[in-house]
Amino acid sequence: MLANLNLFELAQEEGIIVDWFPFRPPLLGYYWCTDSGQAVIGLCEEIQNDKKATRSILAEELGHHYTSAGKFTTQHHYRYRNRLSVSRCEEKALRWAVETLIPHDELQEAYSRGITNPWDLADYFDVLEETIHFRLKIAQLKGELKRLIKYICDECEKEVEDLDFPESWVTMIDKTAYSLEEKHFCSWSCLSDYRQRENALLKKKVI
Ligand SMILES: [Zn+2]
């Protein structure tokens, strides 16, 4: 899958020099095009052992290369941690990055496997959570998310792929030690069957 895309190889093929630099945080990445047209990407040494950050930042810097005039203009782009706003050219670069790291069909695949919350998606795609948030924002703007929504009854596994959540369905919030899980049931009787089954399982565990 594209999530395994080797961004370093991609940069090499494009003739971009990628190197680690002792940047002072919060500076994480840097894209620069020299007067002679040599594109350079600098990455902060601090994120070298953080695969998620490396992939996310490098993709973003590559995005600058692909979405700007690149070779023919001298350009500087700095990527800081906890940035407050995204400029237009950053937006374009970021868009390239997130759609390359997380293509629509793979996002859909993740959703159909029940991987839907940002932190799980970040693990699945090996990117920063903020990268996921931006990808989901784009998906929302493009109306992709609507198509991705799929409700499956946790008891009988009946599926609904409506744009609107069917009113007849029952939602239950299951609180565990680590998360809040939303469970969907096509009817109250399915919910009650589910609870009975869970209680039976719980009793077995206790014994
Ligand atoms: Zn059901």
PDB file of N, CA and C and ligand atoms in Angstrom, residues 152-158 169 184-187 189-191, ligand 1:
ATOM      1  N   ILE A 152     -22.745  -0.649  10.742  1.00  0.00           N
ATOM      2  CA  ILE A 152     -22.926  -2.090  10.824  1.00  0.00           C
ATOM      3  C   ILE A 152     -23.462  -2.410  12.209  1.00  0.00           C
ATOM      4  N   CYS A 153     -24.543  -3.132  12.229  1.00  0.00           N
ATOM      5  CA  CYS A 153     -25.135  -3.522  13.509  1.00  0.00           C
ATOM      6  C   CYS A 153     -24.156  -4.452  14.226  1.00  0.00           C
ATOM      7  N   ASP A 154     -23.838  -4.117  15.466  1.00  0.00           N
ATOM      8  CA  ASP A 154     -22.848  -4.906  16.201  1.00  0.00           C
ATOM      9  C   ASP A 154     -23.374  -6.297  16.566  1.00  0.00           C
ATOM     10  N   GLU A 155     -24.686  -6.475  16.455  1.00  0.00           N
ATOM     11  CA  GLU A 155     -25.231  -7.787  16.803  1.00  0.00           C
ATOM     12  C   GLU A 155     -25.449  -8.661  15.570  1.00  0.00           C
ATOM     13  N   CYS A 156     -26.245  -8.175  14.626  1.00  0.00           N
ATOM     14  CA  CYS A 156     -26.598  -9.033  13.487  1.00  0.00           C
ATOM     15  C   CYS A 156     -25.799  -8.712  12.226  1.00  0.00           C
ATOM     16  N   GLU A 157     -24.966  -7.718  12.332  1.00  0.00           N
ATOM     17  CA  GLU A 157     -24.080  -7.310  11.238  1.00  0.00           C
ATOM     18  C   GLU A 157     -24.784  -6.808   9.978  1.00  0.00           C
ATOM     19  N   LYS A 158     -26.030  -6.379  10.172  1.00  0.00           N
ATOM     20  CA  LYS A 158     -26.751  -5.746   9.079  1.00  0.00           C
ATOM     21  C   LYS A 158     -26.062  -4.413   8.741  1.00  0.00           C
ATOM     22  N   TRP A 169     -32.235   3.246  14.027  1.00  0.00           N
ATOM     23  CA  TRP A 169     -31.091   2.569  14.635  1.00  0.00           C
ATOM     24  C   TRP A 169     -30.812   3.089  16.038  1.00  0.00           C
ATOM     25  N   HIS A 184     -23.459   0.488  17.137  1.00  0.00           N
ATOM     26  CA  HIS A 184     -24.720   0.724  16.437  1.00  0.00           C
ATOM     27  C   HIS A 184     -25.531  -0.549  16.330  1.00  0.00           C
ATOM     28  N   PHE A 185     -26.827  -0.397  16.567  1.00  0.00           N
ATOM     29  CA  PHE A 185     -27.716  -1.556  16.479  1.00  0.00           C
ATOM     30  C   PHE A 185     -28.917  -1.216  15.611  1.00  0.00           C
ATOM     31  N   CYS A 186     -29.309  -2.188  14.799  1.00  0.00           N
ATOM     32  CA  CYS A 186     -30.399  -1.913  13.866  1.00  0.00           C
ATOM     33  C   CYS A 186     -31.748  -1.874  14.593  1.00  0.00           C
ATOM     34  N   SER A 187     -31.818  -2.452  15.797  1.00  0.00           N
ATOM     35  CA  SER A 187     -33.082  -2.413  16.555  1.00  0.00           C
ATOM     36  C   SER A 187     -32.789  -2.579  18.044  1.00  0.00           C
ATOM     37  N   SER A 189     -34.098  -4.767  19.870  1.00  0.00           N
ATOM     38  CA  SER A 189     -33.966  -6.188  20.210  1.00  0.00           C
ATOM     39  C   SER A 189     -32.552  -6.674  19.919  1.00  0.00           C
ATOM     40  N   CYS A 190     -31.917  -6.113  18.876  1.00  0.00           N
ATOM     41  CA  CYS A 190     -30.521  -6.465  18.605  1.00  0.00           C
ATOM     42  C   CYS A 190     -29.611  -5.983  19.739  1.00  0.00           C
ATOM     43  N   LEU A 191     -29.923  -4.785  20.241  1.00  0.00           N
ATOM     44  CA  LEU A 191     -29.132  -4.254  21.354  1.00  0.00           C
ATOM     45  C   LEU A 191     -29.277  -5.145  22.583  1.00  0.00           C
TER      46      LEU A 191
HETATM   47 ZN    ZN B   1     -29.097  -5.878  14.178  1.00  0.00          ZN
END
